[in-house]
Every structure is written in C-alpha cells, then in structure tokens.
Coordinates of C-alpha atoms and ligand atoms in Angstrom, one line a residue:
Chain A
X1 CA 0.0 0.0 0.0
X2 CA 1.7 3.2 -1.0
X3 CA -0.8 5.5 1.2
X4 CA -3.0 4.6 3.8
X5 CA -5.5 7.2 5.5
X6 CA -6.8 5.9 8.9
X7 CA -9.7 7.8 10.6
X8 CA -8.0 11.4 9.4
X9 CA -9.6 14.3 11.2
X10 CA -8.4 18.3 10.7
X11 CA -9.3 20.9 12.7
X12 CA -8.8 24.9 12.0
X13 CA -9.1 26.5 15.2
X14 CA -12.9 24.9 16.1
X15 CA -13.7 23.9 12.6
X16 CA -13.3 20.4 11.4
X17 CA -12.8 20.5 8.3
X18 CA -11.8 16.8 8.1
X19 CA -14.4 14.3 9.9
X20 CA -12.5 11.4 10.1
X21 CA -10.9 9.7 6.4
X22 CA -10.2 6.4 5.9
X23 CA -8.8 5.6 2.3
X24 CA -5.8 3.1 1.2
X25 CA -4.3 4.4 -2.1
X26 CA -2.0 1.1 -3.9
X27 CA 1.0 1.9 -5.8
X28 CA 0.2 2.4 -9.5
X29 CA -3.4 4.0 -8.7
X30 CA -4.7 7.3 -9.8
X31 CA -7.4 8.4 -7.5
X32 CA -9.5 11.7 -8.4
X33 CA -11.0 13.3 -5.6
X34 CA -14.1 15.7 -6.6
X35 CA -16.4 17.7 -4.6
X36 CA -17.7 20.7 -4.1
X37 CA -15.8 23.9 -3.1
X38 CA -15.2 23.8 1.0
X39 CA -15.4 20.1 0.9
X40 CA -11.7 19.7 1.9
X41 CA -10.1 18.2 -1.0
X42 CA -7.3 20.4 -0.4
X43 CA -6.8 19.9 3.2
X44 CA -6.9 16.4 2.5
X45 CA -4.5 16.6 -0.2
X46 CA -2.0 19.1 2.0
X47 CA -2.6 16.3 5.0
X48 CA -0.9 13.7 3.0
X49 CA 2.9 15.5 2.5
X50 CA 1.8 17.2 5.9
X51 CA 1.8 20.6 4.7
X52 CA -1.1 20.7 7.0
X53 CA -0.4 19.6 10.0
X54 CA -2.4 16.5 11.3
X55 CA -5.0 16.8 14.0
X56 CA -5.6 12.9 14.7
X57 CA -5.4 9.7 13.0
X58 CA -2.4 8.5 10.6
X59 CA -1.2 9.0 7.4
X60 CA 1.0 6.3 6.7
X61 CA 3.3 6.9 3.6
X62 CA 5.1 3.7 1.6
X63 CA 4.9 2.5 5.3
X64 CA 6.0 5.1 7.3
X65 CA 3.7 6.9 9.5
X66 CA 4.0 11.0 9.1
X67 CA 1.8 11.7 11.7
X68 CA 4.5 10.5 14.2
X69 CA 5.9 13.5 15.5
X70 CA 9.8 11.8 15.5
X71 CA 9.3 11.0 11.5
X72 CA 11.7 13.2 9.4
X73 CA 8.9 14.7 7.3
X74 CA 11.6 16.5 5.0
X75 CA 12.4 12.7 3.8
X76 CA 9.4 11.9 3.2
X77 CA 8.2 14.8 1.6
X78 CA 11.5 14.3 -1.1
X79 CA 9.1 10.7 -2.2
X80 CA 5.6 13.5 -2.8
X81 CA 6.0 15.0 -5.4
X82 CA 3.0 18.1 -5.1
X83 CA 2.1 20.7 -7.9
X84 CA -0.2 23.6 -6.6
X85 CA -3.2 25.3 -8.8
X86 CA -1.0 28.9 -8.6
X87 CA 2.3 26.4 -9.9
X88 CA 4.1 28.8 -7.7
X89 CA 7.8 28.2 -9.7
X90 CA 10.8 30.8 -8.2
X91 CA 10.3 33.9 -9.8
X92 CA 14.0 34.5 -9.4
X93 CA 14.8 31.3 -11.0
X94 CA 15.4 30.1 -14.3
X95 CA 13.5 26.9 -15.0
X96 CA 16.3 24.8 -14.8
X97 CA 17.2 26.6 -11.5
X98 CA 14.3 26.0 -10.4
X99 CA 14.2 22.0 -11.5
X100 CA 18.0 21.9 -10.1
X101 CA 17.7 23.5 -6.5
X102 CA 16.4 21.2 -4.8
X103 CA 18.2 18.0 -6.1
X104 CA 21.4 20.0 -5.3
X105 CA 20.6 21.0 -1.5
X106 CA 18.4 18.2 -0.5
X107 CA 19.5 15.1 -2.2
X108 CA 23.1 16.6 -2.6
X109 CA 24.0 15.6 -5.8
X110 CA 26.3 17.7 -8.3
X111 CA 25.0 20.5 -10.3
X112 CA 26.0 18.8 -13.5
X113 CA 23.9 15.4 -12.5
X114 CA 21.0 18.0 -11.6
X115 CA 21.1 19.3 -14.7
X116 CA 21.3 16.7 -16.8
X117 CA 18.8 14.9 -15.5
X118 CA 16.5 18.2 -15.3
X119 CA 16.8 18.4 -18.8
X120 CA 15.1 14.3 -18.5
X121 CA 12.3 16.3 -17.2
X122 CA 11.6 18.7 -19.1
X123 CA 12.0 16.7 -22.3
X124 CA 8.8 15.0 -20.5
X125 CA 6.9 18.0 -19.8
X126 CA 7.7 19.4 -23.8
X127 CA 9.9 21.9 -22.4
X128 CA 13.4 21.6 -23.2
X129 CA 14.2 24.2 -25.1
X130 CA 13.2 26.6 -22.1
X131 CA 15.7 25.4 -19.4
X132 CA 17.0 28.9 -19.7
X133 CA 14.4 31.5 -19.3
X134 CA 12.5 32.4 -16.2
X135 CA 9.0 31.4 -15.5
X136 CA 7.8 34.8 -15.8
X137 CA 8.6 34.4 -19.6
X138 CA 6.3 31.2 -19.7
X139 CA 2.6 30.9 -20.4
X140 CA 0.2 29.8 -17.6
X141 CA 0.2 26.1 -18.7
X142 CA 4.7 26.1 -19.7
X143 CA 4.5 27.3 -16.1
X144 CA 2.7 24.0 -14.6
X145 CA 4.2 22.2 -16.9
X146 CA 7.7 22.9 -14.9
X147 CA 6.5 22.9 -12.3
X148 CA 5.6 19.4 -13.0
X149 CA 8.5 18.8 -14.0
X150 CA 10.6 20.4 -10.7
X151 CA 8.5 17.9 -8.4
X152 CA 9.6 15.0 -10.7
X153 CA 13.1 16.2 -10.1
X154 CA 12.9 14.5 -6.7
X155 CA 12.4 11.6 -8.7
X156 CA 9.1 10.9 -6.2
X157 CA 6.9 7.7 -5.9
X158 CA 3.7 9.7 -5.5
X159 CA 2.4 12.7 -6.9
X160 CA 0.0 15.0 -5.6
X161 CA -2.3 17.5 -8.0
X162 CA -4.3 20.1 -6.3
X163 CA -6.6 21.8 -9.7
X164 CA -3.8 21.8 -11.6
X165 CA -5.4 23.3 -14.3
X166 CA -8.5 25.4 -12.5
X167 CA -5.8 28.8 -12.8
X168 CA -5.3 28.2 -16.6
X169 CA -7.0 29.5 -19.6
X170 CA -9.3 27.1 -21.4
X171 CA -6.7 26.3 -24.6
X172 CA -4.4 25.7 -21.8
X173 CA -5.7 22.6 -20.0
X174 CA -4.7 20.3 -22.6
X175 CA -1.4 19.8 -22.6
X176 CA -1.0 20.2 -18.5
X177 CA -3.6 17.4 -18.5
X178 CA -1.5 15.6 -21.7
X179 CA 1.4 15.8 -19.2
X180 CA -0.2 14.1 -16.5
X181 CA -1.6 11.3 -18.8
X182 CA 1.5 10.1 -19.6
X183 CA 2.5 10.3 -15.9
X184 CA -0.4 7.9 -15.7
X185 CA 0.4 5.7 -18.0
X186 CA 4.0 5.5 -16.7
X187 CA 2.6 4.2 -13.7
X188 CA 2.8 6.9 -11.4
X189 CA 1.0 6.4 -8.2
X190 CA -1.2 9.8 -8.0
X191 CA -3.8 11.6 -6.2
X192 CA -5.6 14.5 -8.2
X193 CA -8.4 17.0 -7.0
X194 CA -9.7 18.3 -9.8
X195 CA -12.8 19.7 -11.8
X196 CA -11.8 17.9 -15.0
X197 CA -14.5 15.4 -15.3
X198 CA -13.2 14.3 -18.4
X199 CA -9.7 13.8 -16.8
X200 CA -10.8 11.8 -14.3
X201 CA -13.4 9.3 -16.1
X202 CA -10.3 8.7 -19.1
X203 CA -7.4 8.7 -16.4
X204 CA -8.6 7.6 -13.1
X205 CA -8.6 4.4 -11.8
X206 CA -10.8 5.5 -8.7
X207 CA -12.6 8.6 -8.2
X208 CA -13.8 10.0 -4.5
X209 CA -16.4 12.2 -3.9
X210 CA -16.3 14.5 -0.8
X211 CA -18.4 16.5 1.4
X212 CA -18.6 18.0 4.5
X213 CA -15.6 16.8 5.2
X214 CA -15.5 12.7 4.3
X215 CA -15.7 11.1 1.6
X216 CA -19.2 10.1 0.9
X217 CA -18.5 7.9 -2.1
X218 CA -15.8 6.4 -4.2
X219 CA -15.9 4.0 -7.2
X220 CA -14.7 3.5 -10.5
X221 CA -15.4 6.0 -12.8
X222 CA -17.7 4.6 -14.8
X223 CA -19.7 3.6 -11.8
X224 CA -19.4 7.0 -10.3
X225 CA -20.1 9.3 -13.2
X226 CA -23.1 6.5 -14.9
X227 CA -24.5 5.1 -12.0
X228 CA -24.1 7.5 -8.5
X229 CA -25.2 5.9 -5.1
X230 CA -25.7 8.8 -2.9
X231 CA -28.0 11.5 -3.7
X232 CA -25.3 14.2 -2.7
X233 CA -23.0 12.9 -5.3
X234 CA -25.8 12.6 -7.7
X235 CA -26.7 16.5 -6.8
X236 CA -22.9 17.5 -7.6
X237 CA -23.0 15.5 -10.4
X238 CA -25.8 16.8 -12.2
X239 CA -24.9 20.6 -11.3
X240 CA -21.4 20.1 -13.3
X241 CA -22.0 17.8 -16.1
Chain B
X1 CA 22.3 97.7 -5.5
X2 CA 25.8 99.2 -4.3
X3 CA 24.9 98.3 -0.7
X4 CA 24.3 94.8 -2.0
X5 CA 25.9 91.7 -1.0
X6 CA 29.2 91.1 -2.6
X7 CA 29.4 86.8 -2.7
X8 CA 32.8 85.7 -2.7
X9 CA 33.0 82.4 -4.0
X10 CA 36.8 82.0 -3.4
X11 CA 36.1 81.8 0.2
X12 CA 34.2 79.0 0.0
X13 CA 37.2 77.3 -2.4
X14 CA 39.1 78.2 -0.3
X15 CA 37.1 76.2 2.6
X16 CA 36.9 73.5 0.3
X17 CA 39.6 70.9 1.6
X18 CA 38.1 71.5 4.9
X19 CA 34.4 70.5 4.4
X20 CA 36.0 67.4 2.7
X21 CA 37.7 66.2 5.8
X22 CA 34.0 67.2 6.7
X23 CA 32.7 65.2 4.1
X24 CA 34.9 61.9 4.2
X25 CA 33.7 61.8 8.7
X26 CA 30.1 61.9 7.3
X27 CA 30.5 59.5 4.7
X28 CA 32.5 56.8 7.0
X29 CA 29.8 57.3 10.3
X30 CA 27.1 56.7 7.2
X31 CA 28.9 53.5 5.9
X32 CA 29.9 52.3 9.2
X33 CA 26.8 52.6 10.9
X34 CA 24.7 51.3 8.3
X35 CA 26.7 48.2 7.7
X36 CA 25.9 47.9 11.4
X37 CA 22.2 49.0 11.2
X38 CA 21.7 46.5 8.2
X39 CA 22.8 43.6 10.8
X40 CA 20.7 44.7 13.1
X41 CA 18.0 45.3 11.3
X42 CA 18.4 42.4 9.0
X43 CA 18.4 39.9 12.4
X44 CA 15.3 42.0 14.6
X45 CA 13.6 42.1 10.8
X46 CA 13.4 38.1 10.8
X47 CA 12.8 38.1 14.5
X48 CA 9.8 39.6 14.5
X49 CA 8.5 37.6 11.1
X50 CA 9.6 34.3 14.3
X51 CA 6.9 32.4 16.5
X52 CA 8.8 32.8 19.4
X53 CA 7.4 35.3 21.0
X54 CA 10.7 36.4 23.0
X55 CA 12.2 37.3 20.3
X56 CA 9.7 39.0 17.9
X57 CA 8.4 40.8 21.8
X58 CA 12.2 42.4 21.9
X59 CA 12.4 43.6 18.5
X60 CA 8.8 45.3 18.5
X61 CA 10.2 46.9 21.9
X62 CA 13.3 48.1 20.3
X63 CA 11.6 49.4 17.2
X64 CA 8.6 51.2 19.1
X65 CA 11.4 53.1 21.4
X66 CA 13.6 54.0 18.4
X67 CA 10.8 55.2 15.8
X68 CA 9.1 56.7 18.9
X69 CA 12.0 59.1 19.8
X70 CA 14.2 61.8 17.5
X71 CA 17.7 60.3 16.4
X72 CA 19.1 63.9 18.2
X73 CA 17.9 62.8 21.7
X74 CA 19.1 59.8 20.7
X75 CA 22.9 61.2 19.8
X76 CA 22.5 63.4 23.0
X77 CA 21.4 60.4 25.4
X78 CA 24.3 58.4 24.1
X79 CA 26.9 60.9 24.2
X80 CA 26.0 62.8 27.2
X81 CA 23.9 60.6 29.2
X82 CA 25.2 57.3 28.8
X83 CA 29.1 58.5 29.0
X84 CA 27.9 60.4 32.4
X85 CA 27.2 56.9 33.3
X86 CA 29.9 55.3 32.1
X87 CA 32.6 58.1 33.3
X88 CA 31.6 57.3 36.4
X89 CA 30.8 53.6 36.9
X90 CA 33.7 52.4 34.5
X91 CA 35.7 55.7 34.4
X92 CA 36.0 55.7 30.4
X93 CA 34.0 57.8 27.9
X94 CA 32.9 56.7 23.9
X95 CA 34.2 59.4 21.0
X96 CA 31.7 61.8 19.6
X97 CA 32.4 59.9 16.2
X98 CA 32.1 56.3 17.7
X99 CA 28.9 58.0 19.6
X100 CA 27.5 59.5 16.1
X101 CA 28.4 55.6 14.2
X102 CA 25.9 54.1 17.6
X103 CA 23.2 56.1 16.5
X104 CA 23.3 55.5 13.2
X105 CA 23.1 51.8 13.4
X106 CA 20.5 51.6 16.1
X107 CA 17.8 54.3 14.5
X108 CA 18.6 52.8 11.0
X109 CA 18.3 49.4 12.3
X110 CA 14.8 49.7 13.7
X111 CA 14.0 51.0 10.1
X112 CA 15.4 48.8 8.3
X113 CA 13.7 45.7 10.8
X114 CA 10.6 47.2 9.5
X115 CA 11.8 46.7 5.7
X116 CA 12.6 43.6 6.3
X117 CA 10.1 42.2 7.9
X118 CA 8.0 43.8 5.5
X119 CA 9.6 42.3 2.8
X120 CA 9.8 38.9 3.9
X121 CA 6.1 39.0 4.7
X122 CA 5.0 40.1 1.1
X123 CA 6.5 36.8 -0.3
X124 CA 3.4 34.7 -1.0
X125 CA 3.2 32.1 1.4
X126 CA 2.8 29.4 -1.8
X127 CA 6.4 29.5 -2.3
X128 CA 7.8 28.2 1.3
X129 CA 5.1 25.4 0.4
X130 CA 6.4 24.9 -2.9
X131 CA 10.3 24.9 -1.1
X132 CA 8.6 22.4 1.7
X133 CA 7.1 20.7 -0.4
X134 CA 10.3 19.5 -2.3
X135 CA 11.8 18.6 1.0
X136 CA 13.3 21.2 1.6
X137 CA 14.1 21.8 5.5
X138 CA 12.1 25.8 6.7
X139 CA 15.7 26.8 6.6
X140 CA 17.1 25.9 3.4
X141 CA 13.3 27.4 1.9
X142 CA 14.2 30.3 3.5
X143 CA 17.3 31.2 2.3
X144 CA 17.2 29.8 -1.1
X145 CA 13.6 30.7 -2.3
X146 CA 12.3 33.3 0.3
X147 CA 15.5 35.7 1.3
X148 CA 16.5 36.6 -2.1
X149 CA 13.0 37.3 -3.5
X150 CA 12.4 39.9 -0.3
X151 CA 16.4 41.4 -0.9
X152 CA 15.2 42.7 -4.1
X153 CA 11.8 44.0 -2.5
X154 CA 14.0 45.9 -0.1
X155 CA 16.5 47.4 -2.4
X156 CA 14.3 50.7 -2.9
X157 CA 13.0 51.2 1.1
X158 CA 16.3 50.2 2.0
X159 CA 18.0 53.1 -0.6
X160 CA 15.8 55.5 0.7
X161 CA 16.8 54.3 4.2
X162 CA 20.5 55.4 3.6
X163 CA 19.5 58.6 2.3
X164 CA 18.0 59.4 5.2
X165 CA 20.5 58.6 7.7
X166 CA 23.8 60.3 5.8
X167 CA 21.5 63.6 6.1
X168 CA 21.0 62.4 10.0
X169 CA 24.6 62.3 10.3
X170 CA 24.4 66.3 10.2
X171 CA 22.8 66.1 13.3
X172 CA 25.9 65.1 14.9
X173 CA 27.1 69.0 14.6
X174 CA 25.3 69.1 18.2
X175 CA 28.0 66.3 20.0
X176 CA 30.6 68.3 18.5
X177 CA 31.6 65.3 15.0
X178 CA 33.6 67.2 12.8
X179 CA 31.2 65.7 10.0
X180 CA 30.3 68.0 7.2
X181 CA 27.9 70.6 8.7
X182 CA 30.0 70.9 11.7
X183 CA 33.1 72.1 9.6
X184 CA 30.7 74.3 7.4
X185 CA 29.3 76.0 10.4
X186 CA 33.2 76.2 12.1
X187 CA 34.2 77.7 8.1
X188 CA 31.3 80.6 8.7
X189 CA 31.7 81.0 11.9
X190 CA 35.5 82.3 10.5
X191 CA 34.5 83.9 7.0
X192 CA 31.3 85.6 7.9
X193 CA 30.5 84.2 4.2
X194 CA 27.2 82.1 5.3
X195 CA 25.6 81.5 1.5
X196 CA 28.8 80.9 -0.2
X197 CA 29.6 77.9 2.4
X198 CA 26.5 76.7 3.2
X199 CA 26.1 76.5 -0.6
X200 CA 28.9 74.1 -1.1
X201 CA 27.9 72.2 2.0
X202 CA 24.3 71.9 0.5
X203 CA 25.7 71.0 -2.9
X204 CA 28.7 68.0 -1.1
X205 CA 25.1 66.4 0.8
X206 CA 23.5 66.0 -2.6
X207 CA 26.4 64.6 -4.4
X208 CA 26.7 61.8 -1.7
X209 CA 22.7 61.2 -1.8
X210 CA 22.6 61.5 -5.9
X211 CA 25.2 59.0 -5.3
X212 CA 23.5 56.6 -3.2
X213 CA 20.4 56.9 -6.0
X214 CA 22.5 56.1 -8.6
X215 CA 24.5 53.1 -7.1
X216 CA 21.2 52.0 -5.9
X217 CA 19.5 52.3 -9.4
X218 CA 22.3 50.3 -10.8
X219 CA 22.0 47.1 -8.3
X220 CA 18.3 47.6 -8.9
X221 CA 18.7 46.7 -12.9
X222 CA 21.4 44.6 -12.0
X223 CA 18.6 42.3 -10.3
X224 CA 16.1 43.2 -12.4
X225 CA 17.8 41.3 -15.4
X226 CA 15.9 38.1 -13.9
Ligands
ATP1 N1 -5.6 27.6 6.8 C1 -6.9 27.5 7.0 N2 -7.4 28.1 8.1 C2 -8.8 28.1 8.4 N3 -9.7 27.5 7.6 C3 -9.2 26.9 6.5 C4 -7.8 26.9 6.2 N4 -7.7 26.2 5.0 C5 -8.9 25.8 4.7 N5 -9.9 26.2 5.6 C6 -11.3 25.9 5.5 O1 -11.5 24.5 5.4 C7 -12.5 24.2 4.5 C8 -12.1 23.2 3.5 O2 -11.1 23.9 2.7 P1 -10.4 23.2 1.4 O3 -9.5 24.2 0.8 O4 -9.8 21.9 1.9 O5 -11.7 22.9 0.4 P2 -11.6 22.4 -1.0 O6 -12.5 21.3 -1.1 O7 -10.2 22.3 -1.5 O8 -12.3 23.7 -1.8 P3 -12.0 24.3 -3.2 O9 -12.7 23.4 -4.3 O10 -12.7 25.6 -3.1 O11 -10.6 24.4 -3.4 C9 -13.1 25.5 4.0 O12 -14.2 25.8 4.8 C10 -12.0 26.5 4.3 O13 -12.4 27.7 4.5
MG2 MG1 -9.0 23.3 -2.9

C-alpha cells in the first residue's frame, strides 16, 4: 500500500474541516478526488505530505507513518511530489534553477547530474528548449508544466495534484492534463483533486467524492459518473456535467 | 544695489579641503553605521516575522522606542547621558564619532527591521510550500527561495533608508563630530561668508545622496535582469 488514511480528522481552530478519512491508495493507482468547493479536497491533499499539519489519525506513507511527530517529514516529503493550482515556480529562477535547486541541496548531488537529469524532465513535460528562461517568460500552462516537471526532479513515488489546471486559460488545459496522462500511463502512483471530469473518467482508476468533510463515495469512474449511489454525489454531479 | 551683498565664491574654495575632511567623517559614520544598522536590522527584521514570542516581543520593543524618539535625543542620550554613566561607573567615555556611528546603526536598524520584515512577509506564502514541499528543510526554503526574493523588494525602502540617515549624520554637529555641517558652520563661523559655504555644504550632501540613487539604481537593474 503506498498510502493509507486511517480515521483522518483536521481541525482549523474549532472547525473540522476533516471528519474522520479512511482511504488506502495502492501503488500504481490514480485516485481523483471531486467535490464541491469547501469540501476539503485540499486539506486532505495538504494532509498527505503534511503541509497541514495533522489533528488525529495516521497517514502512513510507503509504510512510514508522518503523523509521528519523531518521522523526518523533510524525507518523506522528497518521495511527494505536489504541484499547486497557482504552480508557484521561483520567480527568481530560471527553469532549470528552479528544477535543479532542490536535487542539489536536498538530495546533494552535483550540479552537473541535476542538470542533466533536469533536462530528462523537461523533455517529459515538452519543455526543453526553455531550461533557460525564467518562469515569468512562460505561459500559464509552460508554467505547470515545470512545475511538474521540478517535483519529478525528486524523482518521487507519488504525486500529488491540487486543480492543476483550475488557474489556466481554457486552450491551456490540454497539454498540463497531456502531461499528467503520460505520468499515468508511466505508472505513477497519484492523487488529483480536480474539476476535469473528463480527466478523471479517461485517467482515473478511482474517483472519490467529498463533502462536508469525508468522503461520501468512491468507485470506478464509470460507476461513479453512470450510475451515482448517494444523492449528494448525484446532486454535484448533475450541477457540473 | 551698491549696498548689495558682494558673494565671494573664493572663500568658499578656499574652505573646500576642509568641508571634505567634513565630508569623508560623514561618509565613514554613514557607511559604518549602516553596515551595522543592516545587521541589526536584518536579524530583529526576521525576529519579528519568528513564532517565538521572546524574540519577535524584543524587536517590537526596540523598534517602538527608536521610531518613537528623535535620532538627536538619541545622539544626545548616548553621548551625554550614557558617558555620564559610564565616566563614572567604569571611568572611560565613547568618541563623539564612535557615539554618532551608535546612532546611526540603532535608528537605521529599527528602520530597516521594518523593511525587512515587510519584505519577507509580502512573499506569498505558496512559495515556502512549494520549497517544503520539495523537502526542503524551513531553513534551506528560507534562504534559497524566500530571502533573495524579499532582498530585491528591499533594495528601494532600504535606498531611501540610507539617504535618510547620511543627512541624520548632520545632526551630529550638536555632539561636537567634525562631519560636514560641523566644519561648514566652524568655516562661517570664520568667514562671515554664510551663503557661499553653506552652498557648497548643500551642494557635497546632494552629491553623496545622488550618489547613493545612482548606485542603488544600478543594483536595482542589476537584479532586475531576472
Ligand atoms: N488555513 C486555514 N485556516 C482556516 N480554515 C481553513 C484553512 N484552509 C482551509 N480552511 C477551511 O477548510 C474548509 C475546506 O477547505 P479546502 O480548501 O480543503 O476545500 P476544497 O474542497 O479544496 O475547496 P475548493 O474546491 O474551493 O478548493 C473551508 O471551509 C476552508 O475555509
Ligand atoms: Mg481546494
């Protein structure tokens, strides 16, 4: 099991925004997680590299459990690979700085490996030819793209996607969601809250509807998008298809 | 007008050489002391942007009491006040020079705490997540991703900063520096030829501050390139 959730609960102050999750996610799998806006997708997400930290229950990561205090969560974070709906690259970076800096003062290997293999990267994200310029020279969906391509640096065994695409201009979506395809198909193990119906019905192995705070229902996605259970699902369904 | 005031500009050339000596005191408590004041500021700056509330509790104290009073008491407490003190408890006394430097680097400091902690806090938060999110330890995030992004915020605060203080520095004619006013006032007080002087004294403070501008425009493109 590459992730296992066990009774999850997050609070903000006196709001629970997480009511107690319980989900295994196997190596290989893309899961989808859809729901309405406040559902806590994100929190959920951010729970699972602990950029949130965690109010009770476990998150146990390729077997190691992040919610104990005593775990190095800087290791474990170099195995998540995340990309964020805002991308947010270094500004003051070019992209292959940005792809590079991390490699060379986490993992500590040379410059010249980083590079190199950052140039792996961005041949898989399209963008080779742009290892030179800095982000602020990049369209919205270039931009994900790297930054795709900066949290495969770490060479991780999970990825994370929170709306990838929800900041990007309609003819833009394509080839950020192209990108994550063939991440797919490579057999990354990933976990992606998104809008993209479409997305998730061709890519995802599993899809899991939230609300309120748990997940009400998860199911293939030809279950879930043909044939809903729960009348909440069906209700969010039918407002967005 | 044959009553008129006859301006003698030679005076003042003549006076020249010794409103530089004037000029080189002011520049060297300005450099000194802010080179100082960036190190303080720079380290109660990122103490106050802490969690520990010690820390961040004593920089807001020190800032509130510095931006709170005029640098001259300031100069004046330090030179008179605290040497009283010291004169008698440890039967030394600090230089008006070394007194004029002190001020300098404490009233710029709290300033420049301000601009720092200003400038680290206008960094969107989405790029330490992005840093830990890599794996990178708070640390590392912070000075690889968050430190040099707010350094180039500061650069214009922090030039104006400077400005301010070299023009402070003429404050320090009251503890008796020999910094630039100081000798233009001794030059008048000698000549009698108060425009001519105070002229070229007017016209040295804006070369060093047009200076300042210009080195400051330059680092500013410099960084800009990216
Ligand atoms: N740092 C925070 N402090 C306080 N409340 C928060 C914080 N982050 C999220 N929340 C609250 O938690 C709830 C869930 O937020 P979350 O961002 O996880 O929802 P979401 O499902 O991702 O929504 P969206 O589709 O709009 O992104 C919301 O009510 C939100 O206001
Ligand atoms: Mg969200």
């Amino acid at each position: 099991m590459m992730i296992q959730v066990i009774d999850l609960h997050k609070k903000f102050g006196n709001l629970e925004v997480l009511k107690g999750i319980d989900n295994n996610i196997s190596e290989q799998e893309v899961v989808c997680v859809i729901g309405p806006s406040g559902s806590g997708k994100s929190t959920f997400l951010r729970c699972l590299n602990k950029l949130e930290d965690i109010t009770s229950g476990q998150v146990i990561i390729d077997g190691i459990d992040i919610s104990d205090p005593n775990t190095n969560i800087n290791k474990v974070r170099t195995e998540l690979g995340m990309v964020f709906q805002q991308f947010n690259l270094f500004p003051h970076m070019t992209v292959m700085g940005n792809i590079t800096l991390a490699p060379i003062k986490e993992l500590g290997i040379s410059k010249k490996e980083a590079q190199e293999n950052g140039l792996k990267m961005l041949d898989k994200v399209g963008l080779r030819d742009k290892a030179d310029v800095y982000p602020s020279a990049l369209s919205g969906g270039q931009q994900q793209r790297v930054a795709i391509a900066r949290a495969l640096s770490m060479n991780p065994k999970i990825m994370l996607f929170d709306e990838p695409t929800s900041a990007l201009d309609p003819e833009l979506v394509g080839e950020v969601l192209a990108v994550m395809k063939n991440l797919a198909n490579e057999g990354m193990t990933m976990v992606v809250v998104t809008h993209e119906m479409g997305f998730a019905r061709e890519v995802g192995d599993r899809v899991i509807f939230m609300d309120e705070g748990v997940i009400v229902e998860e199911n293939t996605p030809e279950e879930i998008f043909s044939n809903p259970q729960n009348e909440r699902t069906q209700a969010f369904l039918s407002k967005i298809i | 007008m044959e009553t008129g005031l006859n301006l003698d500009w030679s005076i003042a050339v003549n006076a020249l050489p010794f409103l530089l000596t004037g000029a080189k005191l002011t520049i060297i408590i300005t450099v000194v002391g802010l080179l100082i004041g960036f190190f303080i500021g720079a380290i109660t700056g990122l103490a106050r942007t802490s969690s520990n509330k010690l820390f961040s509790g004593i920089s807001t104290v020190y800032v509130e009491i510095i931006r709170g009073t005029p640098i001259l008491v300031q100069a004046l407490y330090l030179y008179f006040g605290v040497n009283q003190l010291l004169q008698h408890s440890a039967g030394f006394k600090i230089g008006s020079t070394t007194a004029g430097i002190i001020a300098i680097a404490i009233n710029s400091g709290a300033y420049i705490s301000e601009i720092v902690r200003g400038s680290i806090q206008s960094i969107d938060k989405g790029q330490v997540e992005a840093g830990r999110s890599l794996g990178m330890s708070s640390f590392k995030t912070f000075i690889y991703i968050v430190w040099p992004q707010a350094l180039k915020r500061m650069i214009p605060p922090l030039g104006n900063q400077f400005i301010i203080s070299l023009k402070d520095t003429s404050l320090f004619a009251f503890i008796s520096v020999a910094e630039l006013t100081r000798q233009g006032q001794m030059s008048v007080s000698a000549t009698f030829a108060a425009f001519e002087i105070y002229t070229f004294v007017a016209l040295l403070y804006l070369c060093m501050t047009m200076s300042i501008s210009l080195v400051l425009r330059v680092v500013e493109r410099r960084l800009d390139v990216n």
